[in-house]
Tab-separated table of C-alpha atoms in Angstrom:
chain	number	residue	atom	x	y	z
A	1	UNK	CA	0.000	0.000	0.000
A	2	UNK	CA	1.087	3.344	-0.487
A	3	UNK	CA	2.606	5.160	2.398
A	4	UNK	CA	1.001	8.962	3.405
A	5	UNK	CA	2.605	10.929	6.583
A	6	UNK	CA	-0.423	13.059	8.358
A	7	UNK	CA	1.189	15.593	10.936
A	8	UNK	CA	-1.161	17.095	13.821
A	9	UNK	CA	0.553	20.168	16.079
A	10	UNK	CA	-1.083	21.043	19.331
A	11	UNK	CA	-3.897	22.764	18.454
A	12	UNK	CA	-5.113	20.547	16.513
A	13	UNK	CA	-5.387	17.771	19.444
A	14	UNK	CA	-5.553	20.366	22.226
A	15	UNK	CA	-8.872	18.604	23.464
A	16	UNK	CA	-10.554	15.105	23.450
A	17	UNK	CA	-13.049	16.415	20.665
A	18	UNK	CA	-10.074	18.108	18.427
A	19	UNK	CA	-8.045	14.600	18.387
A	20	UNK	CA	-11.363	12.850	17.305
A	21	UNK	CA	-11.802	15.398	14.385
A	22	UNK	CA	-8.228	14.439	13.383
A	23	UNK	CA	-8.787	10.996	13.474
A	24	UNK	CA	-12.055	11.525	11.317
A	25	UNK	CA	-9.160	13.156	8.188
A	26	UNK	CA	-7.242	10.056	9.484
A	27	UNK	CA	-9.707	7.850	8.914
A	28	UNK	CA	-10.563	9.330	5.198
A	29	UNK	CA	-7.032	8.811	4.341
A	30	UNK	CA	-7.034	4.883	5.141
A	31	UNK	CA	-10.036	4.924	2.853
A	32	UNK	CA	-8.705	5.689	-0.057
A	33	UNK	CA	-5.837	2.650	0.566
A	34	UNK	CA	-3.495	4.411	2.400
A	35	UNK	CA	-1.332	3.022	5.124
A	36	UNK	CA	-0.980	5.992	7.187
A	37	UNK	CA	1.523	7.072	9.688
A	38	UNK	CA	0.523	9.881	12.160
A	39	UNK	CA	2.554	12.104	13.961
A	40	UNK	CA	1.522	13.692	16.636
A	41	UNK	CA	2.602	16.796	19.180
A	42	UNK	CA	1.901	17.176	23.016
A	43	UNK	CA	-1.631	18.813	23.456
A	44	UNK	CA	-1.542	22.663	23.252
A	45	UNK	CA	0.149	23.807	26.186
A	46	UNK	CA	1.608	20.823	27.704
A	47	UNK	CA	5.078	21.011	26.724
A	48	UNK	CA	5.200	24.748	28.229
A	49	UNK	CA	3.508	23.014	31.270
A	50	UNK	CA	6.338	20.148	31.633
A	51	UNK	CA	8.874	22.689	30.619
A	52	UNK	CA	8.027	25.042	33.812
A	53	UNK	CA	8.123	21.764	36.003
A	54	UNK	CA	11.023	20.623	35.506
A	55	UNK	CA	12.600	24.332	35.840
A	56	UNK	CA	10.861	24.767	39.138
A	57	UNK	CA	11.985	21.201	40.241
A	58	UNK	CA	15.800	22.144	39.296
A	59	UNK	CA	17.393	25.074	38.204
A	60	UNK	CA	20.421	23.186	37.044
A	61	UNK	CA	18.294	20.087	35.501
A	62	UNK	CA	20.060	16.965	34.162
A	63	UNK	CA	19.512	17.202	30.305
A	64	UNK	CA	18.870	13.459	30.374
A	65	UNK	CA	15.752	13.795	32.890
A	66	UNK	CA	14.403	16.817	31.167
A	67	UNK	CA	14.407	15.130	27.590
A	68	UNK	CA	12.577	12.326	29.747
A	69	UNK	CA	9.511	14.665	31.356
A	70	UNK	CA	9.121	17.074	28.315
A	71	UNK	CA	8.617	13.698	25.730
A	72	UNK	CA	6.078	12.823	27.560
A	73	UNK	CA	3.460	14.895	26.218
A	74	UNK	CA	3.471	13.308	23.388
A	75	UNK	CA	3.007	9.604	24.645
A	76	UNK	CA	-0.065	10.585	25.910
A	77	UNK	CA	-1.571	12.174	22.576
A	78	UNK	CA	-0.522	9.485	20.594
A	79	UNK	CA	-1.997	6.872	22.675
A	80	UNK	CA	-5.097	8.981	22.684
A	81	UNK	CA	-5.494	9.187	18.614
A	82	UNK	CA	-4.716	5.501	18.493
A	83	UNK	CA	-7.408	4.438	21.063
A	84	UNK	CA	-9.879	7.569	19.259
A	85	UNK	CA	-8.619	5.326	15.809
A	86	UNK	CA	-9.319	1.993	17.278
A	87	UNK	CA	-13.087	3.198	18.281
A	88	UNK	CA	-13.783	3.784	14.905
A	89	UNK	CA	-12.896	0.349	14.184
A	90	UNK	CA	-9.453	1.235	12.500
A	91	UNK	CA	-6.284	-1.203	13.106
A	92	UNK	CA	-4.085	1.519	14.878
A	93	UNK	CA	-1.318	1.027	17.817
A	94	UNK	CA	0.739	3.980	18.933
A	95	UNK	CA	4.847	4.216	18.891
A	96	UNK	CA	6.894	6.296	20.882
A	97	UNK	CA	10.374	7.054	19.490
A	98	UNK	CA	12.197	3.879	20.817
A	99	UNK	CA	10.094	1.735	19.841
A	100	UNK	CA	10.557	2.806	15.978
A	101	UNK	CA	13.246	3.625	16.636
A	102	UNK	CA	14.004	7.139	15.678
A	103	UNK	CA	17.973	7.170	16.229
A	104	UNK	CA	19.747	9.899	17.098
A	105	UNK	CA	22.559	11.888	18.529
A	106	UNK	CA	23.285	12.122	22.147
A	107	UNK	CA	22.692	16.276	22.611
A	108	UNK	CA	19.605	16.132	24.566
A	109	UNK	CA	17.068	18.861	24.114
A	110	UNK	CA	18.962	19.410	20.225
A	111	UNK	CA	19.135	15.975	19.572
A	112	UNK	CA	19.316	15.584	15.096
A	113	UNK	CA	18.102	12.280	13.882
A	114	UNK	CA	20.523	9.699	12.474
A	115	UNK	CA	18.397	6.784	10.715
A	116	UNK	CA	14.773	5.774	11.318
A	117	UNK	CA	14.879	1.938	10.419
A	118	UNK	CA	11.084	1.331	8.646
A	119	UNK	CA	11.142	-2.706	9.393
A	120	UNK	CA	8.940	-2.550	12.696
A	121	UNK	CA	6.342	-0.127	11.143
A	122	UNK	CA	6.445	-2.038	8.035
A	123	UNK	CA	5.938	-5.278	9.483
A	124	UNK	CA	2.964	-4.258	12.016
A	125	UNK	CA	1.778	-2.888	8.235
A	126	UNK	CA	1.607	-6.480	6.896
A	127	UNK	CA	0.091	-7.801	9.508
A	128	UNK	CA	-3.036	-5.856	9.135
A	129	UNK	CA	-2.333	-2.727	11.440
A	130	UNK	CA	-3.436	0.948	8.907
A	131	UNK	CA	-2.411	3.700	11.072
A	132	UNK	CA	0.832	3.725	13.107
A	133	UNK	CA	0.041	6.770	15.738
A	134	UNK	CA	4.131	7.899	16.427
A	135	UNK	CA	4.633	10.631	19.360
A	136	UNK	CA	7.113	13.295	17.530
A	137	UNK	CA	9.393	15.576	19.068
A	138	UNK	CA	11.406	12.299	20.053
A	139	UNK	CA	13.746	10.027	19.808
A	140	UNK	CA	16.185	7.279	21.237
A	141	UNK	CA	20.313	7.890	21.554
A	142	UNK	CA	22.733	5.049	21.223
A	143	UNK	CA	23.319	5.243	25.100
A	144	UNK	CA	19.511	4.098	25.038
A	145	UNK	CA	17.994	7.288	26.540
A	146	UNK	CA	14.833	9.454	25.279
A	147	UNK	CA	16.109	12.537	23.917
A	148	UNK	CA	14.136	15.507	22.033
A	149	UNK	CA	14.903	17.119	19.120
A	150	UNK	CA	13.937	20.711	20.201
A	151	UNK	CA	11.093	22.979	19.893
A	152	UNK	CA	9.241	22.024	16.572
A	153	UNK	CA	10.587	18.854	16.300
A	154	UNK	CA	7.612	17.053	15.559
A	155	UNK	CA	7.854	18.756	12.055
A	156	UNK	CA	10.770	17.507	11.550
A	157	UNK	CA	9.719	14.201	12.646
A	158	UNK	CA	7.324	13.708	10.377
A	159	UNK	CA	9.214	14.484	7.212
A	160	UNK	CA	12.158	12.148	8.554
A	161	UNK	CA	9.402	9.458	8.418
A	162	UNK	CA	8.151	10.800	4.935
A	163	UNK	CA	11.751	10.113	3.808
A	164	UNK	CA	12.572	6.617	5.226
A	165	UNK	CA	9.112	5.265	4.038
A	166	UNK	CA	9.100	6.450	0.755
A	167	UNK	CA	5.761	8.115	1.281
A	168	UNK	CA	3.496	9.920	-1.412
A	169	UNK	CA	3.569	12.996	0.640
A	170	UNK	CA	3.821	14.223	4.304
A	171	UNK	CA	0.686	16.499	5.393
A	172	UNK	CA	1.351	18.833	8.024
A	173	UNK	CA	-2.115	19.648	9.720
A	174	UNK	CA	-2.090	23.377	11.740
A	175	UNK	CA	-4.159	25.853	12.723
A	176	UNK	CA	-3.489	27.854	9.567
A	177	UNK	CA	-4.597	27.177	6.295
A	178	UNK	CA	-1.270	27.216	4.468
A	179	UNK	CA	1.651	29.421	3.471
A	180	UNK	CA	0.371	33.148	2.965
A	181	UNK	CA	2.211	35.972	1.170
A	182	UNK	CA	2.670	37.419	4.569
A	183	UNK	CA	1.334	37.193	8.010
A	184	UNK	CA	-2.102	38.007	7.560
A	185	UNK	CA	-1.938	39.825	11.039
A	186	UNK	CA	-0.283	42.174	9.526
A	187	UNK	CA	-1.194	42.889	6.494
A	188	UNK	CA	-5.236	41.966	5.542
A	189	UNK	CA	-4.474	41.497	1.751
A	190	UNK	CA	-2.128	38.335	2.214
A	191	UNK	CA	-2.778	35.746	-0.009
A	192	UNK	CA	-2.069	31.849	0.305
A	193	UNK	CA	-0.112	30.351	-2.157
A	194	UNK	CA	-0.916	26.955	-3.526
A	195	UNK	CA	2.506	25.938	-4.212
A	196	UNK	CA	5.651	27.318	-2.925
A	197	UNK	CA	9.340	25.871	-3.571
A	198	UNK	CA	11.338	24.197	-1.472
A	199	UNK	CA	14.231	26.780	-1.304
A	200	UNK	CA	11.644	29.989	-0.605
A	201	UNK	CA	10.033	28.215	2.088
A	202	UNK	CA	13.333	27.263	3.671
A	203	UNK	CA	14.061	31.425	3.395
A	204	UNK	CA	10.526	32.566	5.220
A	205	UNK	CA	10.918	29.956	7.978
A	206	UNK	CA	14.634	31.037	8.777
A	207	UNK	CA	13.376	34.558	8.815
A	208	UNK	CA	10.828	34.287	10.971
A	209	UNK	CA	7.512	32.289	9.129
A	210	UNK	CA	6.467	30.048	11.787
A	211	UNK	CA	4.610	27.946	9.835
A	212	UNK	CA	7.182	25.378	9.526
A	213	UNK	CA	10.111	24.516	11.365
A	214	UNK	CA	13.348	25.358	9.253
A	215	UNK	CA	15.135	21.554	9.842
A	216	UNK	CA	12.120	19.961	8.354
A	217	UNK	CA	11.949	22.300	5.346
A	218	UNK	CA	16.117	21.540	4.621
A	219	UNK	CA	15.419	17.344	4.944
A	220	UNK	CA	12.342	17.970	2.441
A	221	UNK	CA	14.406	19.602	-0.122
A	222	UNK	CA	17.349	16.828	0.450
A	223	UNK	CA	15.129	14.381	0.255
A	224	UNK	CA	12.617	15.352	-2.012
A	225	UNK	CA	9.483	15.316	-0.048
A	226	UNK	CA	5.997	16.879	-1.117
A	227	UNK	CA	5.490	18.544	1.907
A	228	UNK	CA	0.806	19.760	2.131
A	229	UNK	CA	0.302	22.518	4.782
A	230	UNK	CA	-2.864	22.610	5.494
A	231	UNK	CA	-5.781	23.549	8.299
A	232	UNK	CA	-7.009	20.980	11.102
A	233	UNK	CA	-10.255	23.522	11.062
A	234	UNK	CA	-11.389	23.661	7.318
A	235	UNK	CA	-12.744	21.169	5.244
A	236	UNK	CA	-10.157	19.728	2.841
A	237	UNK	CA	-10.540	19.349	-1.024
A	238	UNK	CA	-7.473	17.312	-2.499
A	239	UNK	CA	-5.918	21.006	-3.944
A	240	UNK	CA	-6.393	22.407	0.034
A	241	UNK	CA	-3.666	24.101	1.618
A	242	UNK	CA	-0.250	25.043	-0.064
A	243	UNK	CA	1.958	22.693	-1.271
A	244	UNK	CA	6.186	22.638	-0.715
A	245	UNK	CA	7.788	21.106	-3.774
A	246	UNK	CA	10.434	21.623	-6.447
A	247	UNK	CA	10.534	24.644	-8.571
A	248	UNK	CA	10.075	22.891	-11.855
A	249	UNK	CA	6.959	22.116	-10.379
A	250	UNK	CA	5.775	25.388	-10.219
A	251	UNK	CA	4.357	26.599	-13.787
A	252	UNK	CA	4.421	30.469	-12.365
A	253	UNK	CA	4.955	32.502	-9.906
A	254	UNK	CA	5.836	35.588	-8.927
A	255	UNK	CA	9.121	37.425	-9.074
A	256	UNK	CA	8.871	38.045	-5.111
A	257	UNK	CA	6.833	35.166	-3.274
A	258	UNK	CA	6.425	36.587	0.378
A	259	UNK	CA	7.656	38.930	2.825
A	260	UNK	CA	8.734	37.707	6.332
A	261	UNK	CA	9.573	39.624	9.112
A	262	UNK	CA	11.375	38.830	12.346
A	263	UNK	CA	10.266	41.542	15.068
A	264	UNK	CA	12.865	41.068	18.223
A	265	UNK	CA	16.132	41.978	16.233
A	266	UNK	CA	19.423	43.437	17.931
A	267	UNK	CA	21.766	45.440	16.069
A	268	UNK	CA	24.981	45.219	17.834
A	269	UNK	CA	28.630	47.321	16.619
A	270	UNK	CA	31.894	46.409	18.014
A	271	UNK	CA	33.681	49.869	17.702
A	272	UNK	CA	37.426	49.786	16.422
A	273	UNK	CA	38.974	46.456	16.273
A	274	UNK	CA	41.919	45.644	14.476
A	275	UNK	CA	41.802	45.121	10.553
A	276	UNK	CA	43.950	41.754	10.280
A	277	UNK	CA	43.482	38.088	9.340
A	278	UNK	CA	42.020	36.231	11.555
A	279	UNK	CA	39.974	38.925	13.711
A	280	UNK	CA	36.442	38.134	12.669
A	281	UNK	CA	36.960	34.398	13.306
A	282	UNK	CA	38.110	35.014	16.512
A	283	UNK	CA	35.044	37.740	17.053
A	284	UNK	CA	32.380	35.397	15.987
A	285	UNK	CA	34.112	32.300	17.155
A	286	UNK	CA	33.393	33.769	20.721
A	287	UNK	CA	29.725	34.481	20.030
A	288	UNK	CA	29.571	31.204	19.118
A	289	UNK	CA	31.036	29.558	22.055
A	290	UNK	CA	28.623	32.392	24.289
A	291	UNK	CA	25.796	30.578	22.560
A	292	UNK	CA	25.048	33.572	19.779
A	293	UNK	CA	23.022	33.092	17.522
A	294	UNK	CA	24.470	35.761	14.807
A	295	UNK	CA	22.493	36.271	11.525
A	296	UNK	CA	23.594	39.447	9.611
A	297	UNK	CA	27.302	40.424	9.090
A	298	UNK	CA	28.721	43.527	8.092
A	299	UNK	CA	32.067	45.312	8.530
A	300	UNK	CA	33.322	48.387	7.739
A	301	UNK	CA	36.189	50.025	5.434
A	302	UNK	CA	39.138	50.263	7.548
A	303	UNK	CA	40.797	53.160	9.203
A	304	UNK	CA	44.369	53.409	10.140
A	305	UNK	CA	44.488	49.752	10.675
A	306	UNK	CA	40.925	49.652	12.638
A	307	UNK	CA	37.586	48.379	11.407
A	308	UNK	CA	33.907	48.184	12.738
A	309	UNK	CA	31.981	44.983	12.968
A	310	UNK	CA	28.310	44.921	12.863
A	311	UNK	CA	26.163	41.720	13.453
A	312	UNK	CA	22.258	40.969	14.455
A	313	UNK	CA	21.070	38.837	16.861
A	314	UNK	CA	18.219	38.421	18.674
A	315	UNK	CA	17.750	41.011	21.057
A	316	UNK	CA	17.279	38.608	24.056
A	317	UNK	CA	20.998	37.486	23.043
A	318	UNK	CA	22.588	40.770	24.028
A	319	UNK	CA	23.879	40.135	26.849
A	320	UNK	CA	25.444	36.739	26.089
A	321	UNK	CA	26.995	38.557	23.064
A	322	UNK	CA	28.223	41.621	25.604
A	323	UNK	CA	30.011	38.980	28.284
A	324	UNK	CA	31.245	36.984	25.241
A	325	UNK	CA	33.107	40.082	23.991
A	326	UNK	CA	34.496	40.854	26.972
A	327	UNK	CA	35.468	37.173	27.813
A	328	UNK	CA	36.974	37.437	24.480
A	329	UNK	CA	38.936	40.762	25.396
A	330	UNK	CA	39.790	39.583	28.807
A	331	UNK	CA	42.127	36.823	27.282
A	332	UNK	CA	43.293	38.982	24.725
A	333	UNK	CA	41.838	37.507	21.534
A	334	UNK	CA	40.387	40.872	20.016
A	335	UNK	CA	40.291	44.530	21.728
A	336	UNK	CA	37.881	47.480	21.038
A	337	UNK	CA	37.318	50.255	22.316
A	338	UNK	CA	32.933	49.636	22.811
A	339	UNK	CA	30.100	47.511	21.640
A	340	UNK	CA	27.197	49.176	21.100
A	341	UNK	CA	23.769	47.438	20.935
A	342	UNK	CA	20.565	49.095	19.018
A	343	UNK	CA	17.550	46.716	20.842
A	344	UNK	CA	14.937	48.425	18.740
A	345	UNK	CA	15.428	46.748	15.332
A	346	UNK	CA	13.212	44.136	12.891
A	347	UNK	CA	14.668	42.830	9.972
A	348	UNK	CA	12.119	42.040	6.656
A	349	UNK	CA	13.034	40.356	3.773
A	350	UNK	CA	11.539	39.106	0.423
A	351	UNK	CA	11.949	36.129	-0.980
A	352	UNK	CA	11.312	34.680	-4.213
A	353	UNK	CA	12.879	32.617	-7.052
A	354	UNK	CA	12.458	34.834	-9.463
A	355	UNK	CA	14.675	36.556	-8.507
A	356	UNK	CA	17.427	34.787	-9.859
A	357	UNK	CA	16.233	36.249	-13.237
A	358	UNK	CA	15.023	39.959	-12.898
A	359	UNK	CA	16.866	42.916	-12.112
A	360	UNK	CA	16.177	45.898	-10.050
A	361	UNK	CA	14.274	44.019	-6.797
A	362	UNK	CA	16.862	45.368	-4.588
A	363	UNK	CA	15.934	48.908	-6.291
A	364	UNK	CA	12.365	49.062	-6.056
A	365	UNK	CA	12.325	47.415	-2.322
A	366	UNK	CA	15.229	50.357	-0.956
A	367	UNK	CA	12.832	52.897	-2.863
A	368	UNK	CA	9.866	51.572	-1.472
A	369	UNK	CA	11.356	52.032	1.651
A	370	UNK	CA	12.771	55.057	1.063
A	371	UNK	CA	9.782	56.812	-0.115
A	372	UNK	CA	8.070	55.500	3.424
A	373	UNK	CA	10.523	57.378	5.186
A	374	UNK	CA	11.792	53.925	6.584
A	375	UNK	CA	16.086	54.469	6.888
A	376	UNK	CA	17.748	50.900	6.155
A	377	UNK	CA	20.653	50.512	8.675
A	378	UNK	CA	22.024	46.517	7.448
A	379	UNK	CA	21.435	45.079	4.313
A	380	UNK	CA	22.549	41.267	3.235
A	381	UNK	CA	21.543	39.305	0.106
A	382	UNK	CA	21.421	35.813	-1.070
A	383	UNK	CA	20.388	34.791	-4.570
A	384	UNK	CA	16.761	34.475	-3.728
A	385	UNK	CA	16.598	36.963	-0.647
A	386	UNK	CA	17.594	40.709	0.152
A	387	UNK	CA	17.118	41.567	4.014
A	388	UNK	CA	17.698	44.529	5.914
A	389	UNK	CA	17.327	46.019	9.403
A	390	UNK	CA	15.328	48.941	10.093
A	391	UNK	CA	13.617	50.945	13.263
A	392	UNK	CA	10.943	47.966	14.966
A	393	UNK	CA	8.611	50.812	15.104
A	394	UNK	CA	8.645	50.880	11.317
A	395	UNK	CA	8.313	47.218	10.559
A	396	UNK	CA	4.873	46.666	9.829
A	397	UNK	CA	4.366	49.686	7.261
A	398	UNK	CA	7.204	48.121	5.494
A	399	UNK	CA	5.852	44.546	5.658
A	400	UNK	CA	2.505	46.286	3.947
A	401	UNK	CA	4.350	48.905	1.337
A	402	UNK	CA	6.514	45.745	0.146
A	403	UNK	CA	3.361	43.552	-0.380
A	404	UNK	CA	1.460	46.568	-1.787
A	405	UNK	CA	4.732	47.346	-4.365
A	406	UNK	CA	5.156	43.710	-5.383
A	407	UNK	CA	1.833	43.011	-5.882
A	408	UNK	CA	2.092	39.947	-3.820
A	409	UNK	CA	-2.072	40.186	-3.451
A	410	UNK	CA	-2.243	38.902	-6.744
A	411	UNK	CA	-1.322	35.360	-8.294
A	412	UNK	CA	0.955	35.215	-10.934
């Protein structure tokens, strides 16, 4: 039988009624003569709850014994769709991550997965069972201890199992009804796309889309998974939601495909360091070790031997950045003479493939801009993206007079 991957976050089995309606799409699925392998997330709210426990129980937790509370959340939905699945007479039997097993690496809490072996699925398969009800979120090291692949992980998951099964396609079931131009909360006129590629989606989640988790974007595109995000809330046609796929599948689109937006931004300067080989690895090699998580990079035409070095970062990272810098200065790796940090930065970006064959985007987004009275203060590129950094208070008239200027409320 062919193989289908059906993905439910936490709102869409946040209650006893919400996991039946998922079933009920589960159970339409098997129907058509699918074998069908559900992943499922902790009910809305309870990884937060477990989260807060084990912080209150012990401020310096064992990573071990954390990974072993938090993945418990999803045990219990996953036994709770496969008992939901059995009542409407469908073979079903949940699988937590050992028993799979989903292998992978020993860093608990940021665990990556390694292999998921598809002969105990496979065989429960030919033995009758239709649905195989897997928690997500977690796994199984080779020390033999539970371990969690970090927040979103049961996105991931799922298109891990996608992969090793061969399936048609993995559905990811939300509370949205696919990928939009934009966040609708921001600007009314977004529009949902029916397909997007694989490489602009992997853009709009690393710049702040939430709609999909950025590691399960990067193993669709490696491993060539159709990828359906869709609504747990609306009814579903078989063209519903937005679909993640190659490029060539995509007749036409767009020049720009979407605008993301990431709100808490840092700008941070380190003021007069020396220009020589070497300094900026040994700058952002101590962000790195300060746990940094540094996005844009810029530096400065040198002056008598001394350069500037701008990065971003998130803003709650500021601190971390400011000890790492002085950590860094302390042992006499770099010297400056200040760092200063602008907290009151958002960065927005479009994204699009088309852009790889049309001139002047960069032009008509910095006039855009301009002619909003909106000051750019960091700009980076990529082949398919141009970012930049600008006032937060400023962010969502920019988000709106980019969508407006591309057109982005119309389909190609």
């Amino acid at each position: 039988m062919p193989v289908l991957v059906m993905k439910f976050g936490g709102t869409s089995v946040a209650t006893l009624d919400r996991i039946r309606r998922a079933a009920k799409r589960v159970g339409v699925e098997v129907a058509k003569g699918y074998d069908v392998i559900v992943i499922v997330s902790a009910m809305a709210g309870k990884t937060n709850e477990l989260v807060g426990w084990v912080g209150e129980t012990s401020a310096m937790y064992d990573a071990r014994e954390y990974d072993a509370v938090v993945s418990s959340g999803e045990n219990v939905t996953a036994g709770l769709m496969a008992l939901t699945l059995q009542e409407m007479d469908i073979p079903a039997r949940s699988w937590q991550g050992w028993q799979v097993p989903v292998q992978t690496t020993s860093a608990h809490s940021a665990a990556r997965i390694e292999d998921i072996p598809p002969a105990n699925i496979q065989a429960k398969f030919a033995d009758g069972m239709k649905v195989a009800v897997v928690a997500g979120f977690q796994g199984v090291s080779a020390e033999e201890r539970i371990t969690t692949l970090g927040r979103g992980g049961s996105d991931t998951t799922a298109v891990a199992f996608a992969a090793s099964f061969g399936a048609e396609r993995c559905d990811i079931y939300t509370d949205v009804d696919g990928v939009y131009t934009t966040d609708p909360r921001v600007e009314s006129k977004a529009r949902k796309l029916d397909k997007i590629s694989y490489e602009e989606m992997l853009e709009l989640a690393s710049l702040g889309a939430k709609v999909l988790q950025t590691r399960s974007v990067e193993l669709a595109m490696r491993y060539k998974v159709k990828l359906r995000v869709l609504s747990s809330f609306d009814e579903q046609g078989d063209d519903a939601g937005t679909l993640v796929c190659d490029e060539e599948e995509i007749m036409e689109s767009n020049i720009v495909a979407g605008v993301a937006f990431s709100r808490d931004e840092a700008k941070m300067t380190l003021v007069s360091v020396a220009d020589r080989p070497g300094i900026a690895a040994n700058i952002f090699t101590a962000l790195s070790d300060g746990g940094v998580n540094v996005d844009m990079i810029v530096q400065n035409i040198a002056e008598e031997g001394r350069t500037d070095m701008t990065w971003s970062c998130p803003v709650d990272q500021v601190k971390r950045a400011d000890e790492a810098m002085k950590k860094a200065a302390a042992a006499g790796v770099i010297n400056y003479d200040e760092l200063i940090a602008d907290e009151g930065v958002a960065k927005v970006s479009v994204v699009g493939i088309g852009m790889r064959s049309h001139t002047g985007v960069a032009a008509k987004m910095f006039k855009v801009l301009s002619d909003e009275g909106i000051n750019i203060k960091v700009i980076t590129t990529s082949e398919i993206k141009i970012s930049v950094l600008i006032d937060r208070k400023y962010m969502e008239l920019a988000v709106q007079a980019l969508h407006d200027a591309f057109d982005l409320d119309k389909a190609a």
